[in-house]
Coordinates of C-alpha atoms and ligand atoms in Angstrom, one line a residue:
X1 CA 0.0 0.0 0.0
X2 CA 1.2 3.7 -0.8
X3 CA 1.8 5.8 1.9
X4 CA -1.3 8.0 0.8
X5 CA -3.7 5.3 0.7
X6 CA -2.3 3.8 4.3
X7 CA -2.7 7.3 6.2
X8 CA -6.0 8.2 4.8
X9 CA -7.0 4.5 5.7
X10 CA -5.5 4.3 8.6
X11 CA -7.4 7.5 9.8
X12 CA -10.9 6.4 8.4
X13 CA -10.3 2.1 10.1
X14 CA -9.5 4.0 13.9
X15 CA -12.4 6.7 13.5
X16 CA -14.9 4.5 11.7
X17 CA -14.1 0.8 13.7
X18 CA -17.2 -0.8 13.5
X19 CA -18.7 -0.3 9.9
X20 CA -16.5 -2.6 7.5
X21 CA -19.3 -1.8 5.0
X22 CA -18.1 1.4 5.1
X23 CA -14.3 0.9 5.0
X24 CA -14.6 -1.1 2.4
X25 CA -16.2 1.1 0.2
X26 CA -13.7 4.0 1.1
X27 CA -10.7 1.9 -0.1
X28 CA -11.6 1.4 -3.1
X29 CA -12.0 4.9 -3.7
X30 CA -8.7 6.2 -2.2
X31 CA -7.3 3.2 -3.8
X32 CA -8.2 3.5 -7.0
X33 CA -7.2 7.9 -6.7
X34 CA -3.8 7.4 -6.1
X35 CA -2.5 8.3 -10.1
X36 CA -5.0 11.5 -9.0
X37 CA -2.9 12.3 -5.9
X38 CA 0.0 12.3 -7.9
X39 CA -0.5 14.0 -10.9
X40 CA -2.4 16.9 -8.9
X41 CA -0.6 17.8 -5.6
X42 CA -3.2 20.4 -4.5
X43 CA -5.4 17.4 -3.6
X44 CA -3.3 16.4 -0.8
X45 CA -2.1 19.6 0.2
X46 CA -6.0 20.6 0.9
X47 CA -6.9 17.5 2.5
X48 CA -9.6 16.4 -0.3
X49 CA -9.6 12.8 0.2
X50 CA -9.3 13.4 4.3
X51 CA -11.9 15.6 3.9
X52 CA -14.2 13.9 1.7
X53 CA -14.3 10.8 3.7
X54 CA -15.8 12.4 6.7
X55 CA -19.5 13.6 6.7
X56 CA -20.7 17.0 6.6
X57 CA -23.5 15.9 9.2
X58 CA -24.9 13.0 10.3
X59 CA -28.4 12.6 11.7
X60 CA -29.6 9.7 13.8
X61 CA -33.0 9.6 15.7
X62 CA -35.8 8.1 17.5
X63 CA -38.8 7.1 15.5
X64 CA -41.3 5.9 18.2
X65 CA -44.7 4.1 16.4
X66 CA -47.4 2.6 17.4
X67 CA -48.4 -1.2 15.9
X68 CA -51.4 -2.7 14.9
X69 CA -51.8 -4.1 18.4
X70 CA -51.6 -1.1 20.2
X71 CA -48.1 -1.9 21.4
X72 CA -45.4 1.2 21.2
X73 CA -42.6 0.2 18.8
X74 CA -39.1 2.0 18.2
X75 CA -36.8 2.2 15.8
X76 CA -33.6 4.2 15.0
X77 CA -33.7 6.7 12.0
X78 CA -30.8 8.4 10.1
X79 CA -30.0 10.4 7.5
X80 CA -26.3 10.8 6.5
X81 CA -25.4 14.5 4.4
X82 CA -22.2 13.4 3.3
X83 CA -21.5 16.0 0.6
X84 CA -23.0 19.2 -0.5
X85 CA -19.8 20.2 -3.1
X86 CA -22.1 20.2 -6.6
X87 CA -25.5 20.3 -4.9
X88 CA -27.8 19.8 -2.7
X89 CA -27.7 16.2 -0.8
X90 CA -29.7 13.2 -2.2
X91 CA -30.0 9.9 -2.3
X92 CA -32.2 6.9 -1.3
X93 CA -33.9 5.8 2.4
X94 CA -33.5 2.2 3.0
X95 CA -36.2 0.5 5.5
X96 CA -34.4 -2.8 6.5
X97 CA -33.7 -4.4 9.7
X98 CA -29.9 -4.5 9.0
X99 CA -29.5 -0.9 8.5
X100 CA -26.7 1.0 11.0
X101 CA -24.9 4.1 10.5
X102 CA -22.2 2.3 9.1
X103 CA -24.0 1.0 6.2
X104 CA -25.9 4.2 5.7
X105 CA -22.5 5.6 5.5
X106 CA -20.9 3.1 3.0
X107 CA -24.4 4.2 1.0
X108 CA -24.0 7.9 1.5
X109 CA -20.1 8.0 0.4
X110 CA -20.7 5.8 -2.9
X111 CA -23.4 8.3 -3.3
X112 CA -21.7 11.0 -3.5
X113 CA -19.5 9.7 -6.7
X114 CA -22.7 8.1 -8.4
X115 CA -24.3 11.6 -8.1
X116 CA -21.2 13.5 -9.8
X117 CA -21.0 10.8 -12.5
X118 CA -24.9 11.8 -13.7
X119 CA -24.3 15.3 -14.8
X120 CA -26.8 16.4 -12.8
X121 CA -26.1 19.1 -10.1
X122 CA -26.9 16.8 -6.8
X123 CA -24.8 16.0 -3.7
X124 CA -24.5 12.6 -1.6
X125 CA -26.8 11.1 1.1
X126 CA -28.3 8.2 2.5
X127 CA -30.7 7.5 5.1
X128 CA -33.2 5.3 6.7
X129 CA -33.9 3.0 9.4
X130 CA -33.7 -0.5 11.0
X131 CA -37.7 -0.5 10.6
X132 CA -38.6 -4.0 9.0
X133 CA -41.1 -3.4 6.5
X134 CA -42.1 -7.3 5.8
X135 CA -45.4 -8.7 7.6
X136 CA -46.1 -5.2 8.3
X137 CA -49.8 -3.8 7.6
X138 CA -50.3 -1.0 5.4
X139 CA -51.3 1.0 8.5
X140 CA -48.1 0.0 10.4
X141 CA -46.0 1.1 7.3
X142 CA -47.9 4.5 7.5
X143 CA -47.5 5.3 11.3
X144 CA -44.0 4.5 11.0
X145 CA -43.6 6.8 7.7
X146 CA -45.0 9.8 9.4
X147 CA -43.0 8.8 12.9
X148 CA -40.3 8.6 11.1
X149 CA -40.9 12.1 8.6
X150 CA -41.8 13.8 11.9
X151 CA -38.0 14.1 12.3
X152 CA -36.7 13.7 9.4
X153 CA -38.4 17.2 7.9
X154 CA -36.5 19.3 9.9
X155 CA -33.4 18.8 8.3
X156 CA -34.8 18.4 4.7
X157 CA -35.7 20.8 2.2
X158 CA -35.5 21.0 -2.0
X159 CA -32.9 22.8 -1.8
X160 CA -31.2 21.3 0.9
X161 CA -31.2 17.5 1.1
X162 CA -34.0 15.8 -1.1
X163 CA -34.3 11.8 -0.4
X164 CA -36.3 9.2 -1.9
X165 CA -36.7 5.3 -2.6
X166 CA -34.1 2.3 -1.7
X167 CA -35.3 -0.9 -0.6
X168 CA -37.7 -1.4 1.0
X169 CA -38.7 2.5 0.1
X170 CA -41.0 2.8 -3.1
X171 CA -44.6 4.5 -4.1
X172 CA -46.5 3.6 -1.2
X173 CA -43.8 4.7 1.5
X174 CA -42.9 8.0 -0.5
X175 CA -46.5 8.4 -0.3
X176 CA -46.7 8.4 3.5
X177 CA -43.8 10.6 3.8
X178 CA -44.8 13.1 1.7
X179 CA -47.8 13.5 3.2
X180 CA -46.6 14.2 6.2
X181 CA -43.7 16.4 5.3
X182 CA -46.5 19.0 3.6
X183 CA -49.0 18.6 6.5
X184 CA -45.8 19.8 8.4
X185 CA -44.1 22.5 7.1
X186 CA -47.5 23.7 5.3
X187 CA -45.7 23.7 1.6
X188 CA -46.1 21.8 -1.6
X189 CA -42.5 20.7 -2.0
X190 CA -40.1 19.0 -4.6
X191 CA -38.7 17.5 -1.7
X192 CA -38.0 13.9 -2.2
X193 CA -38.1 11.7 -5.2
X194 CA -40.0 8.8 -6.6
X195 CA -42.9 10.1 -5.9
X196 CA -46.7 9.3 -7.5
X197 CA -47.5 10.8 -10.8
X198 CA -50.4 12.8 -9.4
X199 CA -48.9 14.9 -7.2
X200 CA -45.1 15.7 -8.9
X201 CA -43.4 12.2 -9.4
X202 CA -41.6 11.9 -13.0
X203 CA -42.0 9.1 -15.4
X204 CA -39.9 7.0 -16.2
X205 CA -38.3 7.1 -12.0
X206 CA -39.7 3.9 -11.4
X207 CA -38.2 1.8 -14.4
X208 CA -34.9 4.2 -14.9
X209 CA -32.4 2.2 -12.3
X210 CA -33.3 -1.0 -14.5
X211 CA -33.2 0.7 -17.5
X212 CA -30.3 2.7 -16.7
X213 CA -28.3 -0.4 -15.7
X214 CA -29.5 -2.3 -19.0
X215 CA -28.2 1.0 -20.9
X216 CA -25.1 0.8 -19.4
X217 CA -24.5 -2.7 -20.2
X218 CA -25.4 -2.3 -23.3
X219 CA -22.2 -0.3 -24.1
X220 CA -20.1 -2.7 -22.0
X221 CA -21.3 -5.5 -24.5
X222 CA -21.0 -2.8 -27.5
X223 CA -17.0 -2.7 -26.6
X224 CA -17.1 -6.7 -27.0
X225 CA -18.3 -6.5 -29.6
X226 CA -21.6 -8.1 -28.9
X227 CA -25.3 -7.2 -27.7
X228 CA -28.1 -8.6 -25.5
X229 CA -29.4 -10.8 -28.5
X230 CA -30.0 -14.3 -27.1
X231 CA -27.7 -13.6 -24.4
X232 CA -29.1 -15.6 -21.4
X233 CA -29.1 -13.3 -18.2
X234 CA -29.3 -13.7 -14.3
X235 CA -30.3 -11.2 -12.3
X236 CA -30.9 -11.5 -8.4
X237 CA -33.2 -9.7 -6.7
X238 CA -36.9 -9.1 -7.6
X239 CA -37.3 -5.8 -6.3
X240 CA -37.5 -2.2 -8.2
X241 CA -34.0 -3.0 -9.6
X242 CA -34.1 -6.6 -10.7
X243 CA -38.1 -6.2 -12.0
X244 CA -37.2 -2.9 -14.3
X245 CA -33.6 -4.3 -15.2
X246 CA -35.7 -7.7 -17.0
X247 CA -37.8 -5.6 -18.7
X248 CA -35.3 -3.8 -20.4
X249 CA -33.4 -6.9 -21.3
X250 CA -36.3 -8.6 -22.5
X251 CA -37.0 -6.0 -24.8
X252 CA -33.9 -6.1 -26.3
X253 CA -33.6 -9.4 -27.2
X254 CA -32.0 -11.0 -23.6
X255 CA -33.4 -14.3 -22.1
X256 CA -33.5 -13.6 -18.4
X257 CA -33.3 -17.4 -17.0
X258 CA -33.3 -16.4 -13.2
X259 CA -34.6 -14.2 -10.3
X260 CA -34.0 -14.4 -6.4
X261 CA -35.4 -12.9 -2.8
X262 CA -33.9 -12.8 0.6
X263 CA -34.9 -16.6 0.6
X264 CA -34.3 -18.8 -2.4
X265 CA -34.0 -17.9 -6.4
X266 CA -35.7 -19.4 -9.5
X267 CA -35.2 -20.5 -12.6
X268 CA -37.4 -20.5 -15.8
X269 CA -35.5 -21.7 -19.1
X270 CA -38.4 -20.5 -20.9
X271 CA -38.0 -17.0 -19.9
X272 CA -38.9 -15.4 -16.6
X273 CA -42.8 -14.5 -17.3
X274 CA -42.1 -11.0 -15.9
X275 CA -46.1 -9.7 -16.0
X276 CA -46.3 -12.8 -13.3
X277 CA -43.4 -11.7 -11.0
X278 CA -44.8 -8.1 -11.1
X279 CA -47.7 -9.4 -9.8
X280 CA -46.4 -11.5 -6.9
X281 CA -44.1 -8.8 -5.8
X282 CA -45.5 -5.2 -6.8
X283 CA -49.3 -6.4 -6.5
X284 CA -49.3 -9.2 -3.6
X285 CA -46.5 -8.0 -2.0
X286 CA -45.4 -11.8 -1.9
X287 CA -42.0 -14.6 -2.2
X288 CA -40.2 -15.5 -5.4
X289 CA -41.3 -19.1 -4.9
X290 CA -45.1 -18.3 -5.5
X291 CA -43.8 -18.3 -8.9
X292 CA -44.0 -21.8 -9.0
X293 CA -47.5 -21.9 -8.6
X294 CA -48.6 -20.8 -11.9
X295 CA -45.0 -21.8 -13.8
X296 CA -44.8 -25.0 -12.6
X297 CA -41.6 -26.2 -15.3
X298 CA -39.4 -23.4 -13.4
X299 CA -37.1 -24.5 -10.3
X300 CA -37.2 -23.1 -6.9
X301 CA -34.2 -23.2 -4.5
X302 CA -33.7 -22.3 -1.2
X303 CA -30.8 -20.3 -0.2
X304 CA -30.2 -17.1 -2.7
X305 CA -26.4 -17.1 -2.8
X306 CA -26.5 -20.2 -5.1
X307 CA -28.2 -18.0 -7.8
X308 CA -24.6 -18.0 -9.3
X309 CA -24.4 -21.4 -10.3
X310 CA -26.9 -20.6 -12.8
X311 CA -24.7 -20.5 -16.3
X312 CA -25.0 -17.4 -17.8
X313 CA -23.7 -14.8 -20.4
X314 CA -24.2 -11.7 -18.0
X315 CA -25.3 -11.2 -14.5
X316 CA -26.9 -8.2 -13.4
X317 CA -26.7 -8.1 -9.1
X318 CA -29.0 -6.4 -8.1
X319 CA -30.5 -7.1 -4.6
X320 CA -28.0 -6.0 -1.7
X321 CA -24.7 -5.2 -0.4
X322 CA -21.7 -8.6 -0.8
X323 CA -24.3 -10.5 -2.3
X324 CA -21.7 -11.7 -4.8
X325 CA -18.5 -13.3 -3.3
X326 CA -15.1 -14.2 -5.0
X327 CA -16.3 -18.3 -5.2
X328 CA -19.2 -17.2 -6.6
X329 CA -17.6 -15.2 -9.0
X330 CA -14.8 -17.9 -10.0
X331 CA -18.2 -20.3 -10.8
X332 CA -19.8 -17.2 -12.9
X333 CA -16.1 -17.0 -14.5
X334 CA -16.0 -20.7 -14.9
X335 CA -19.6 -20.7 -16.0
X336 CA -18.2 -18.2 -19.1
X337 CA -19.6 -15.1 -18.3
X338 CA -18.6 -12.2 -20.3
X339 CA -20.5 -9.3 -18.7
X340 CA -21.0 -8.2 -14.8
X341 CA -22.8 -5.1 -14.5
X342 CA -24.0 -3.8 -10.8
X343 CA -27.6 -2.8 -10.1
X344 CA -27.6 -2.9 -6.7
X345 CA -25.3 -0.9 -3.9
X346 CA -21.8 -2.4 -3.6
X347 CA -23.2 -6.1 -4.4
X348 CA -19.9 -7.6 -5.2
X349 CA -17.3 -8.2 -2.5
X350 CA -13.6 -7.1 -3.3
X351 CA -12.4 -10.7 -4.2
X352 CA -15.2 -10.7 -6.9
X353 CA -14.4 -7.7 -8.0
X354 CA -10.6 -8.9 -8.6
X355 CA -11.5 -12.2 -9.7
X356 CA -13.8 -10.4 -12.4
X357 CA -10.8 -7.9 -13.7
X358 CA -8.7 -10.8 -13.8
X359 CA -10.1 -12.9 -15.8
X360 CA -11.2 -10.4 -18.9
X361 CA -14.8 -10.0 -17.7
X362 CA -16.6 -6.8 -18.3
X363 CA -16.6 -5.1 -14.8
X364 CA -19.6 -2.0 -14.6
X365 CA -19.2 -1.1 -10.5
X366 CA -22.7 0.1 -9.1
X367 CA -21.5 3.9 -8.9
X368 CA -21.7 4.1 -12.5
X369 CA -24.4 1.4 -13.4
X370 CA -26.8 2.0 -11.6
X371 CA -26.6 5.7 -11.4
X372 CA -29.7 6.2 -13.6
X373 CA -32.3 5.9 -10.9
X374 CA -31.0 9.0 -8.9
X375 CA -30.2 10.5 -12.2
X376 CA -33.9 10.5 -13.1
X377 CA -34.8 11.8 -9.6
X378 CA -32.9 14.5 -10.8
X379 CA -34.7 15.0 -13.8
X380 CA -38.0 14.8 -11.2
X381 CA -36.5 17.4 -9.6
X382 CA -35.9 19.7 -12.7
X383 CA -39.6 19.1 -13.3
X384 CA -40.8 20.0 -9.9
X385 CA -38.5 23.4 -10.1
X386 CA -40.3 24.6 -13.2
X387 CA -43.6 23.1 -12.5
X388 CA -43.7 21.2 -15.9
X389 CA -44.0 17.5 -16.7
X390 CA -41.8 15.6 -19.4
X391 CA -43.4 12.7 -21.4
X392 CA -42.2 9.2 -20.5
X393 CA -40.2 9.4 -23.6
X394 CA -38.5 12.4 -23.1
X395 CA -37.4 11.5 -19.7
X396 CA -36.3 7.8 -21.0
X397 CA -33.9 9.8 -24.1
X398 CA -32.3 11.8 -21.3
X399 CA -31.8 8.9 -19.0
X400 CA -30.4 7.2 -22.1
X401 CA -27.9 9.9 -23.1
X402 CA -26.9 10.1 -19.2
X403 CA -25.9 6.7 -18.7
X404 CA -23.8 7.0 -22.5
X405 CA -22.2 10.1 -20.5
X406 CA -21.0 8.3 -17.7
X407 CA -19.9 5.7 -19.3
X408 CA -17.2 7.7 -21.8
X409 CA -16.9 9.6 -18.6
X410 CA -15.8 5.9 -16.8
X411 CA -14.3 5.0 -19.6
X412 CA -12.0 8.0 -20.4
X413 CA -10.5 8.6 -16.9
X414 CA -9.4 4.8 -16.6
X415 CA -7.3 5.6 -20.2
X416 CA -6.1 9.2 -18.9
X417 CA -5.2 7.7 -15.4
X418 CA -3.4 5.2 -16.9
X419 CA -5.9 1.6 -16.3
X420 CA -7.5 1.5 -19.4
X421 CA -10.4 -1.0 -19.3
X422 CA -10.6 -0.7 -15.6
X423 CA -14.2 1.2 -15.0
X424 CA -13.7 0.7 -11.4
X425 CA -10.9 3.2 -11.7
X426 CA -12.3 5.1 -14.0
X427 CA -16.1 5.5 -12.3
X428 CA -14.2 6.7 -9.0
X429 CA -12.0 8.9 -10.7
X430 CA -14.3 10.7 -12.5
X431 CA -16.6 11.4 -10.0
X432 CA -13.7 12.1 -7.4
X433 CA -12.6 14.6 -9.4
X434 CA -15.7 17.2 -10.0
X435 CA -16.9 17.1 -6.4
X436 CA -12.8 17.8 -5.9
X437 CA -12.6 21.0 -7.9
X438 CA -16.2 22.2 -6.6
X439 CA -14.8 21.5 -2.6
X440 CA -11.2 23.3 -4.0
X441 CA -13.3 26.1 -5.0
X442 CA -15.3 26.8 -1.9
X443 CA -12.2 27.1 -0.1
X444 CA -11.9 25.4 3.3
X445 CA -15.1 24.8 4.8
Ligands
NDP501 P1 -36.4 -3.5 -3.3 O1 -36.7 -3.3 -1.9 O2 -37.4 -3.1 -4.3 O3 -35.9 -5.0 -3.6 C1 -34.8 -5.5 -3.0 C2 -34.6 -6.9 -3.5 O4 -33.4 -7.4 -3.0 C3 -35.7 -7.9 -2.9 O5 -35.9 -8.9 -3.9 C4 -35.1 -8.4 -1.6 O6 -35.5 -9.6 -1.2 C5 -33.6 -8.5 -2.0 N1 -32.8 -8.3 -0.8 C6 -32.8 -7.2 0.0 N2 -31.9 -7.4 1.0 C7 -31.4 -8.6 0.8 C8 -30.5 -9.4 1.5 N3 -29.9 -8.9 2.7 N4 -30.1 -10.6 1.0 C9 -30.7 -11.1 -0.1 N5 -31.6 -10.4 -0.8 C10 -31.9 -9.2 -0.4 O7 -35.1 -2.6 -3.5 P2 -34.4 -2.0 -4.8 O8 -34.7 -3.0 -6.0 O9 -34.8 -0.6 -5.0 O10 -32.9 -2.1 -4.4 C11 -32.0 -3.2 -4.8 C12 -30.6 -2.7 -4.8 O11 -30.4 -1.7 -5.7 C13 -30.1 -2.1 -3.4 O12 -28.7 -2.4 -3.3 C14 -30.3 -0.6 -3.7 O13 -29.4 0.1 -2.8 C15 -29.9 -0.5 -5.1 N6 -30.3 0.7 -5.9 C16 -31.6 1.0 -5.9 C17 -32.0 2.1 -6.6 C18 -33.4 2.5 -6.8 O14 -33.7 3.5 -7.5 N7 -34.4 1.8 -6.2 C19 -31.0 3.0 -7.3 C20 -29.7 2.5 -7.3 C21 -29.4 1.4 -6.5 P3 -36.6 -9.7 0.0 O15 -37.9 -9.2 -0.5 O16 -36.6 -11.1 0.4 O17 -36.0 -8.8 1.1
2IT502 O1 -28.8 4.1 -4.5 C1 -29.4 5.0 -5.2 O2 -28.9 5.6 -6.0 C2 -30.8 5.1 -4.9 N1 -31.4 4.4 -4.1 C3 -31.6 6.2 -5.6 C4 -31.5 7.5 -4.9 C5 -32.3 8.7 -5.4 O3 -32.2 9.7 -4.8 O4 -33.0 8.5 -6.4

């Protein structure tokens, strides 16, 4: 390790000792900017990297509620403003009983790179809360939304820090949320994303991290040589991600042979009948497995982490954090994989990640692939400024041309920096260095 890398590291490991999550996403970064560090010495006179490693604030909070029995519940809320450099903060709240601020960090800190890599003029958060939205009723979900927005508004604000969906966060819990925020603070408000089309949500934010991963991908393949045509596909998940990412590569000529939750993964040779899954999980609110019950050819098996073994041409993770580990990733490599793009947040561990670049797969790292769904809050947010709405196809050509941006973006700092090929590099880099010249300009502050 270089000296630069060990002292920012060493710094961030003593301050930060119980959120590997989050150390791990940090050296990656300061790995990956060492050719910066060197060819610019300002950055290390000013104490960028030192800087940019530490939040600006972080928020954590009660949110009493009260269930369906009548019993008084509690869970711990937080919201992380990690950088306000190129705008204001934003990013996603995640309701899932393994959330800590040390995740919510890791979240908030890849964030803040994603965010510079769309063009658009946003910051980096995260937030959220240990609440555990499954078995809950519709009226548990919604006491704990507003419990949880009767803290939260006070240090949000559309110009300040605008959240919106992760998992376990979409429509319905934005809903809630909202509606508290205005009944609090009395104003009709841009302020959060992914909201529902009749009061300010954007098309196209509910399909774009899918589609925007799938775009992505698409040049990944292009630079093979090759596209989705008859390529068969895994994707884990079944969420927002996962559902939205099938659709696109359905449409454009994929085979998407398997799908996963929390509990098990299937797979359908004939095609994963996605109208089917959308039911079961954005209508029934229900497993994978139920699948089974109307395709009765396709497999179920419990256990997601052997999704993996399922041959494929390009896998698409897209459920949660180290989902994808380096044995996994020497059976995808075995399997003949060409393609491994990232959906979800961090999904593959470092050892994948290595095992991938090291055996001439096509590496796209979650900062850059799946950047298209805050990207398109973005655009939400544009919309909500001037009070116009865009048609679903003018929002889906701007996603489009996004994710082409941050891809030559990705693409061209790995060659300039000297790791051609290596988006990893390249994704970091390029998002390192706008919120670096913004933070230079502003001076010490
Ligand atoms: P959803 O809540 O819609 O879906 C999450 C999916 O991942 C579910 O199938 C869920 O299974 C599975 N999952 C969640 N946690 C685990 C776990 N610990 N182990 C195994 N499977 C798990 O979330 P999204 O689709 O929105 O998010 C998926 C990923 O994409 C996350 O990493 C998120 O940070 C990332 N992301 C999301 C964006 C968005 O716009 N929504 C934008 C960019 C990234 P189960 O139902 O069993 O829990
Ligand atoms: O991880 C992410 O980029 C998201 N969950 C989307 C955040 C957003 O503000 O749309």
């Amino acid at each position: 390790m270089s000296s630069f890398v060990d002292s920012v590291l060493s710094v961030v490991c003593a301050r930060n000792p119980a959120e590997p999550e989050f150390i791990q996403a940090v050296r990656e970064v300061v790995e990956s900017l060492e050719p910066v560090v060197q060819k610019r010495p300002e950055i290390a006179r000013l104490k960028i990297v030192e800087r940019i490693v530490e939040p600006e604030r972080q928020i954590m909070f009660r949110v009493p509620w009260i269930d369906d029995k009548g019993q008084v519940q509690i869970n711990r809320g937080f919201r992380v403003q990690f950088n306000s450099a190129i705008g204001p903060y934003k990013g996603g709240l995640r309701l899932h009983p393994s959330v800590n601020l040390g995740i919510i960090k890791f979240l908030g800190f890849e964030q803040i790179f994603k965010n510079a890599l769309t063009t658009t003029p946003i910051g980096g958060g995260k937030g959220g809360s240990d609440f555990d939205p499954k078995g809950k009723s519709d009226m548990e979900v919604m006491r704990f939304c507003q419990a949880f927005m009767s803290e939260l508004f006070r240090h949000i604000g559309p110009d300040t820090d605008v959240p919106a969906g992760d998992i376990g966060v979409g429509g319905r819990e934005i809903g809630y949320m909202y509606g508290q925020y205005k009944k609090l603070t009395n104003t009709f408000a841009g302020v959060l994303t992914g909201k529902g089309l009749t009061y300010g949500g954007s098309l196209a934010r509910t399909e774009a991290t899918g589609y925007g991963l799938v775009y992505f991908t698409t040049r990944m393949l292009a630079d093979r040589g090759t596209d989705w045509n008859g390529k068969r596909v895994v994707i884990s998940g079944s969420g927002n991600v996962a559902i939205y990412a099938t659709e696109k590569v359905q449409s454009l000529g994929g085979k998407v042979v398997a799908l996963s939750d929390s509990n098990g993964y299937i797979v359908d040779e004939e095609g994963i009948d996605l109208a089917l899954v959308k039911r079961i999980k954005e209508v029934e609110r229900g497993r994978i497995k139920d699948y089974l019950g109307k395709r009765p050819k396709a497999s179920y098996t419990e256990g997601c982490g052997g999704i993996w073994t399922v041959p494929c041409d390009v896998a698409l993770p897209s459920a949660t954090q180290n989902e994808l580990d380096g044995k996994s990733a020497a059976v995808l490599v075995k399997n003949r994989v060409i393609a491994v793009a990232e959906g979800a947040n961090m999904p593959s561990t470092p050892e994948a990640v290595a095992c991938f670049q090291s055996s001439g797969v096509s590496f796209g790292p979650a900062k850059a692939a799946n950047a298209g769904g805050v990207a398109t809050s973005a655009l939400e947010m544009s919309q909500n400024s001037m009070r116009l709405s865009w048609t679903f196809e003018e929002v889906d050509v701007k996603l489009h041309g996004i994710m082409d941006s941050i891809y030559t973006q990705c693409k061209n700092a790995c060659e300039t920096y000297g790791k051609p090929g290596n988006l990893v590099a390249g994704a970091n880099i390029a998002g390192f260095i706008k919120v670096a010249d913004s933070m230079i300009a502003h001076g010490v502050v």
